[in-house]
N, CA, C and O atoms as a GROMACS GRO file, in nm:
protein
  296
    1UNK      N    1   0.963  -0.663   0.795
    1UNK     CA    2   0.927  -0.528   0.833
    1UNK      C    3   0.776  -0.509   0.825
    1UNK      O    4   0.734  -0.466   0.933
    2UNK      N    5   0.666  -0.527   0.721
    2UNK     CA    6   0.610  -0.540   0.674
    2UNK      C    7   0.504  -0.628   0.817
    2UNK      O    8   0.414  -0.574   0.882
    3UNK      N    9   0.544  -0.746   0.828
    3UNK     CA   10   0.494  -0.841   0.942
    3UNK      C   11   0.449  -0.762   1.064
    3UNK      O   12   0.344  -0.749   1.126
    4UNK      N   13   0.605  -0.702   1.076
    4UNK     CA   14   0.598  -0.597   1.235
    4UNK      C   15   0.517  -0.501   1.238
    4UNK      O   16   0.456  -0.484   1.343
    5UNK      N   17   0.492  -0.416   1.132
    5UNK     CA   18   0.392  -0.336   1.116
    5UNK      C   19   0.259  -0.362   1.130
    5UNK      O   20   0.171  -0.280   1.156
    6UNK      N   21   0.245  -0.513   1.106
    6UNK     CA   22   0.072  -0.561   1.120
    6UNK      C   23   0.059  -0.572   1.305
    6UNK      O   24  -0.027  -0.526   1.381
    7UNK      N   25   0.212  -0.669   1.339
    7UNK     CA   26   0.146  -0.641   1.484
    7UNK      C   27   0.166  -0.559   1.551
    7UNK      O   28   0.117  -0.561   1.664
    8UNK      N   29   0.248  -0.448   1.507
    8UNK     CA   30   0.256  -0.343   1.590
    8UNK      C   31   0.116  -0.232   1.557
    8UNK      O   32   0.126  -0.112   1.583
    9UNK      N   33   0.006  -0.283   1.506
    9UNK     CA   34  -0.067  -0.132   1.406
    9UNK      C   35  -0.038  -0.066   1.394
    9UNK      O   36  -0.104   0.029   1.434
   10UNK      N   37   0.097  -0.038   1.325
   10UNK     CA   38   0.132   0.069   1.243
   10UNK      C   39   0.094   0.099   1.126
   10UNK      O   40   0.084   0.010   1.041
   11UNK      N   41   0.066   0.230   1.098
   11UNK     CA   42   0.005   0.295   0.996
   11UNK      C   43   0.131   0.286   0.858
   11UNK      O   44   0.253   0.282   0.876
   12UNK      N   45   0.090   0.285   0.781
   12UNK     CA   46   0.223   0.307   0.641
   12UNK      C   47   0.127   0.332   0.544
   12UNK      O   48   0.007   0.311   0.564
   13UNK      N   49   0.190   0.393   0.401
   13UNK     CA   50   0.130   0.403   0.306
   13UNK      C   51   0.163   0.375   0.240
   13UNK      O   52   0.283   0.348   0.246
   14UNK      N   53   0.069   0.344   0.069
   14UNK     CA   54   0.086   0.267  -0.034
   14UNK      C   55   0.082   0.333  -0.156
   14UNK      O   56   0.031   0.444  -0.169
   15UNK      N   57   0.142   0.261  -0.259
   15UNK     CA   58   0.123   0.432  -0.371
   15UNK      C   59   0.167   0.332  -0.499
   15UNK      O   60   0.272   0.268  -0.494
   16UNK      N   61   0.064   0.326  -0.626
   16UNK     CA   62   0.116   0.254  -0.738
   16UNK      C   63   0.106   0.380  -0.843
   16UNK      O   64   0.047   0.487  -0.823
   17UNK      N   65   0.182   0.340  -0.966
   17UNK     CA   66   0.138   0.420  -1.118
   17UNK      C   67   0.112   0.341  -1.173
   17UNK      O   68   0.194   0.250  -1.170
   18UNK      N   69  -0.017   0.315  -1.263
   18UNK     CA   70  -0.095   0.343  -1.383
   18UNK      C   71  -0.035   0.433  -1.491
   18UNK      O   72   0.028   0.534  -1.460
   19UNK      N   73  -0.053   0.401  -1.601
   19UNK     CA   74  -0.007   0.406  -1.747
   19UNK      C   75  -0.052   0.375  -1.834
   19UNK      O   76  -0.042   0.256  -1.864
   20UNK      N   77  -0.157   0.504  -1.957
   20UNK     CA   78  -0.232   0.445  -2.054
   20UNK      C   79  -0.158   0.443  -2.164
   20UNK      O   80  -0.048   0.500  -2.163
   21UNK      N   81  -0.211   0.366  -2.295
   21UNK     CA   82  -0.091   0.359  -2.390
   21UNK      C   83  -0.050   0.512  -2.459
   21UNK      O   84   0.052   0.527  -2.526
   22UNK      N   85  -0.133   0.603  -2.435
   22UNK     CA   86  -0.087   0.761  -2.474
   22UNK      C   87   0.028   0.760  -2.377
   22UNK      O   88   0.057   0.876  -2.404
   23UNK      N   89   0.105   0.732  -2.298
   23UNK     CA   90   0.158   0.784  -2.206
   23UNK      C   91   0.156   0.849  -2.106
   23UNK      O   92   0.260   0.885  -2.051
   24UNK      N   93  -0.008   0.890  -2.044
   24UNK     CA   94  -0.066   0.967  -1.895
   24UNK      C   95  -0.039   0.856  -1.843
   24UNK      O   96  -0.016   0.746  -1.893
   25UNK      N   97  -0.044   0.915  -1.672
   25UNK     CA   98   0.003   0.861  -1.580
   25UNK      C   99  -0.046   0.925  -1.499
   25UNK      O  100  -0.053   1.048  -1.499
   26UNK      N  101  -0.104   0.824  -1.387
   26UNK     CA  102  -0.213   0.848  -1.288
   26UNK      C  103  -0.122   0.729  -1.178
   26UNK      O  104  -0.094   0.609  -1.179
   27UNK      N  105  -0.094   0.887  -1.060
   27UNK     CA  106  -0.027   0.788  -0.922
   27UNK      C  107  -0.143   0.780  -0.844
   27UNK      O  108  -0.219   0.875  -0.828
   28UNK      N  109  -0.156   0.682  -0.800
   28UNK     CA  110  -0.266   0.650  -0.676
   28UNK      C  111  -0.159   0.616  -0.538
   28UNK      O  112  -0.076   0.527  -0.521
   29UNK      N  113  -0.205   0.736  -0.448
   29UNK     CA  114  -0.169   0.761  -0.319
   29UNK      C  115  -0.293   0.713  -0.219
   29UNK      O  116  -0.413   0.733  -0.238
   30UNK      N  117  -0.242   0.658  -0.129
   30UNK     CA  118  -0.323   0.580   0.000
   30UNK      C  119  -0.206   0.633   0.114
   30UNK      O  120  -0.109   0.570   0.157
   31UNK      N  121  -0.246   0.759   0.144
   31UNK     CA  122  -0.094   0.817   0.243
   31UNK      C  123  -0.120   0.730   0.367
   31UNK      O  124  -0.021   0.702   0.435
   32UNK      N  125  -0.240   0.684   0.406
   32UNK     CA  126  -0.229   0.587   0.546
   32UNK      C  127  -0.316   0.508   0.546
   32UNK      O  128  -0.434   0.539   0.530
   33UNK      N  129  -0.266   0.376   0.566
   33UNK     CA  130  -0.325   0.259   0.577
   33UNK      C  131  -0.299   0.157   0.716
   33UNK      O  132  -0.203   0.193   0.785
   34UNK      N  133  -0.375   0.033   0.764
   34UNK     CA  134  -0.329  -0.029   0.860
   34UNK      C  135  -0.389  -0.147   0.802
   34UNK      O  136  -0.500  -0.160   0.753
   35UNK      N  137  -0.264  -0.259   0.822
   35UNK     CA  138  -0.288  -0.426   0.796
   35UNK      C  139  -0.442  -0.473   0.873
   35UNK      O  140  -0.437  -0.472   0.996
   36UNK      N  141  -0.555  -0.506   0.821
   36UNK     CA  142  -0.650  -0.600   0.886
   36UNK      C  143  -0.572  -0.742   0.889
   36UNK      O  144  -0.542  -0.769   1.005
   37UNK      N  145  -0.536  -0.828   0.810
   37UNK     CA  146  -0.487  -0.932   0.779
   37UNK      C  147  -0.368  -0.956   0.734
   37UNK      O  148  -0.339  -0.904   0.626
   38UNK      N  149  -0.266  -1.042   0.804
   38UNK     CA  150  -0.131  -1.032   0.740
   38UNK      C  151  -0.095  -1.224   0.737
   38UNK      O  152  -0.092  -1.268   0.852
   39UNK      N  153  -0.077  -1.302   0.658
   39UNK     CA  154  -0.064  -1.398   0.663
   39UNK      C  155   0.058  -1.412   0.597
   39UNK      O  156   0.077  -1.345   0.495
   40UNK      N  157   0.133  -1.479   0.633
   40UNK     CA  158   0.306  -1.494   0.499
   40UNK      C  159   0.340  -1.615   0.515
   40UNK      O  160   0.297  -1.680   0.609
   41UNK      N  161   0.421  -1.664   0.426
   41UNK     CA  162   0.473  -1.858   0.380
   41UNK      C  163   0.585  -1.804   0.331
   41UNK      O  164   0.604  -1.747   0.223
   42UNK      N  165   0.713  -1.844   0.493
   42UNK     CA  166   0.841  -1.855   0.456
   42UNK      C  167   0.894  -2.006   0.428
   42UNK      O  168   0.864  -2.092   0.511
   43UNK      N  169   0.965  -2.039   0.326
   43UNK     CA  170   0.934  -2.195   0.312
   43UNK      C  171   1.109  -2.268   0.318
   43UNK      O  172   1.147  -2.383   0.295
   44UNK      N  173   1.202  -2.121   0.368
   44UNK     CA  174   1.341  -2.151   0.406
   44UNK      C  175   1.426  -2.076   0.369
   44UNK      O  176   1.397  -1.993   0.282
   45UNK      N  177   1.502  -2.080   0.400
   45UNK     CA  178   1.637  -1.989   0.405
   45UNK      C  179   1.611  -1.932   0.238
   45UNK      O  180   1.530  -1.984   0.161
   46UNK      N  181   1.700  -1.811   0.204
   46UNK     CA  182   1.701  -1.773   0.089
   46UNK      C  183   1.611  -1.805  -0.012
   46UNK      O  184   1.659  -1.837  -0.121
   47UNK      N  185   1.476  -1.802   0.004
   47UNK     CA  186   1.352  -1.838  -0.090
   47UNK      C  187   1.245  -1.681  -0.052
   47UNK      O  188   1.248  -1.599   0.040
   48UNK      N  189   1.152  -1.698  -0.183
   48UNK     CA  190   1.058  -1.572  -0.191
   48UNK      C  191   0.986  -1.596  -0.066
   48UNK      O  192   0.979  -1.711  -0.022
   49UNK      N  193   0.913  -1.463   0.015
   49UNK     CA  194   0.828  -1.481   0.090
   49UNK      C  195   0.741  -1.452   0.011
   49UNK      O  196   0.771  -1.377  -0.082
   50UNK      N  197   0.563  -1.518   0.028
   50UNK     CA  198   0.479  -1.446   0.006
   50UNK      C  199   0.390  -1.401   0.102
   50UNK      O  200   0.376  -1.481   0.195
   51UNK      N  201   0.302  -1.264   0.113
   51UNK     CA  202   0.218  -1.246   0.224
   51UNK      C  203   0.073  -1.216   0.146
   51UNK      O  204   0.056  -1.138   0.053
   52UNK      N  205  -0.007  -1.286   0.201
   52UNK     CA  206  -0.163  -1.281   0.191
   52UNK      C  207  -0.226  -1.119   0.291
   52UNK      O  208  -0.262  -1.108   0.408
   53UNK      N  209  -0.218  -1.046   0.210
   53UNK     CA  210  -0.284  -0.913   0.304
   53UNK      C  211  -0.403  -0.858   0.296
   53UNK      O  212  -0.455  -0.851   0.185
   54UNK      N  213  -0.461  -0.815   0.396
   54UNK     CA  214  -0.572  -0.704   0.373
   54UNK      C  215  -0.538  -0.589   0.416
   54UNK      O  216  -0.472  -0.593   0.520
   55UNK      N  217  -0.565  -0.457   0.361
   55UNK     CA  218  -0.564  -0.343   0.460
   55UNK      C  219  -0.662  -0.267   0.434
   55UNK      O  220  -0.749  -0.314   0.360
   56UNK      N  221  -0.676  -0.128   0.485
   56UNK     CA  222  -0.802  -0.037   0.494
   56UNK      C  223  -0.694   0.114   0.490
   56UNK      O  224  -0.588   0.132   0.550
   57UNK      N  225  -0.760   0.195   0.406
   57UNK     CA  226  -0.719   0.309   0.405
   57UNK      C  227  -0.792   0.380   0.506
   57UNK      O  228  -0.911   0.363   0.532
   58UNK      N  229  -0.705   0.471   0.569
   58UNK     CA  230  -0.753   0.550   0.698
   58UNK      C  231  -0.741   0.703   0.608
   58UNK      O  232  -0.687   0.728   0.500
   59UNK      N  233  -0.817   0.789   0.706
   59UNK     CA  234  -0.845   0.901   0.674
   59UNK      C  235  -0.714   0.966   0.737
   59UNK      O  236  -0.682   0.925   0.848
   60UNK      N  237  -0.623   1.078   0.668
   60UNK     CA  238  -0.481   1.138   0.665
   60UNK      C  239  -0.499   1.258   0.748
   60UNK      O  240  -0.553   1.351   0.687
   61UNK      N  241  -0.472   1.278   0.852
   61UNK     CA  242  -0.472   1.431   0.928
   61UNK      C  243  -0.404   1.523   0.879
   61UNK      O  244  -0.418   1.643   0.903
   62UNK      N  245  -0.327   1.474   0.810
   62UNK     CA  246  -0.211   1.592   0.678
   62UNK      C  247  -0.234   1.638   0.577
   62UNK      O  248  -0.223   1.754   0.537
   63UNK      N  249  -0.282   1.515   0.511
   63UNK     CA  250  -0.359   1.535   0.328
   63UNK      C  251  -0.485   1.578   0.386
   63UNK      O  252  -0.531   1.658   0.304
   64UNK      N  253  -0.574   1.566   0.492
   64UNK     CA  254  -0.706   1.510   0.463
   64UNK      C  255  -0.784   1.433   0.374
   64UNK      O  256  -0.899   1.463   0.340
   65UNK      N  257  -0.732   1.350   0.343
   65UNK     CA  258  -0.770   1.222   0.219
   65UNK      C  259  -0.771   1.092   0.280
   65UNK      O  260  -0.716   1.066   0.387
   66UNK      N  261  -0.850   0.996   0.194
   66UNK     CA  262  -0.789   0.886   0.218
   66UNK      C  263  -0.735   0.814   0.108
   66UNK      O  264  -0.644   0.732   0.125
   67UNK      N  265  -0.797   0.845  -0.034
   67UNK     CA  266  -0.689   0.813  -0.185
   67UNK      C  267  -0.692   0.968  -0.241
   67UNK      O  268  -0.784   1.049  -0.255
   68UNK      N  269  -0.561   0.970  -0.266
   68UNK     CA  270  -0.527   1.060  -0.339
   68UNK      C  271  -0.443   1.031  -0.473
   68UNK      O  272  -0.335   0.973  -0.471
   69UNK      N  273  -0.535   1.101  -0.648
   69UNK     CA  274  -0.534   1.035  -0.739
   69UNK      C  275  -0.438   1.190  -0.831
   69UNK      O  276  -0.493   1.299  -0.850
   70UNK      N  277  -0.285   1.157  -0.876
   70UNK     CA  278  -0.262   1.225  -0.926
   70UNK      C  279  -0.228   1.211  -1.104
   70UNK      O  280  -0.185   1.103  -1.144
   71UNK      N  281  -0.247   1.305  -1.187
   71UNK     CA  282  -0.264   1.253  -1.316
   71UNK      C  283  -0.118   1.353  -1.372
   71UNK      O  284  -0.099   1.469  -1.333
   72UNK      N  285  -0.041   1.293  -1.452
   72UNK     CA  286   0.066   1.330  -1.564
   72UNK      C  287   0.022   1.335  -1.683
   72UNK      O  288   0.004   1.219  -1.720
   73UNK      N  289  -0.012   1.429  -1.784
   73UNK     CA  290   0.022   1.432  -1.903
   73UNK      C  291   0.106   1.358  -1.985
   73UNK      O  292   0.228   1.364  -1.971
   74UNK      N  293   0.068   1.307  -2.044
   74UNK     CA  294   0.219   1.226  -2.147
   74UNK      C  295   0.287   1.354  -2.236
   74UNK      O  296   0.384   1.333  -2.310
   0.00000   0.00000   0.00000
């Protein structure tokens, strides 16, 4: 899926949490991004893929952002 998206330039977004040992929590939002580089090593049937990526965060016509950093209280 992931693959198709690089050659199709499709836009998708990315989003991790962070966690200090107090318990805050900071989500980092990237609401739109597009693959520069997509490289992957399928090495056979039922085995891990891995993909070598680059991407670039684009500027969001919705958020108006391009990272958006949200913080939780513990």
């Amino acid at each position: 899926t992931q693959a198709d998206k690089f050659k199709a330039t499709t836009a998708f977004s990315f989003a991790f949490r962070l966690e200090d040992v107090a318990g805050n929590a900071y989500i980092v939002t990237l609401p739109r991004c597009k693959y520069e580089s997509f490289v992957f090593n399928s090495t056979g049937l039922d085995t891990d893929v891995m993909a070598d990526t680059q991407f670039t965060a684009i500027r969001d016509s919705v958020t108006s952002c391009m990272v958006q950093i949200d913080k939780f209280a513990a």
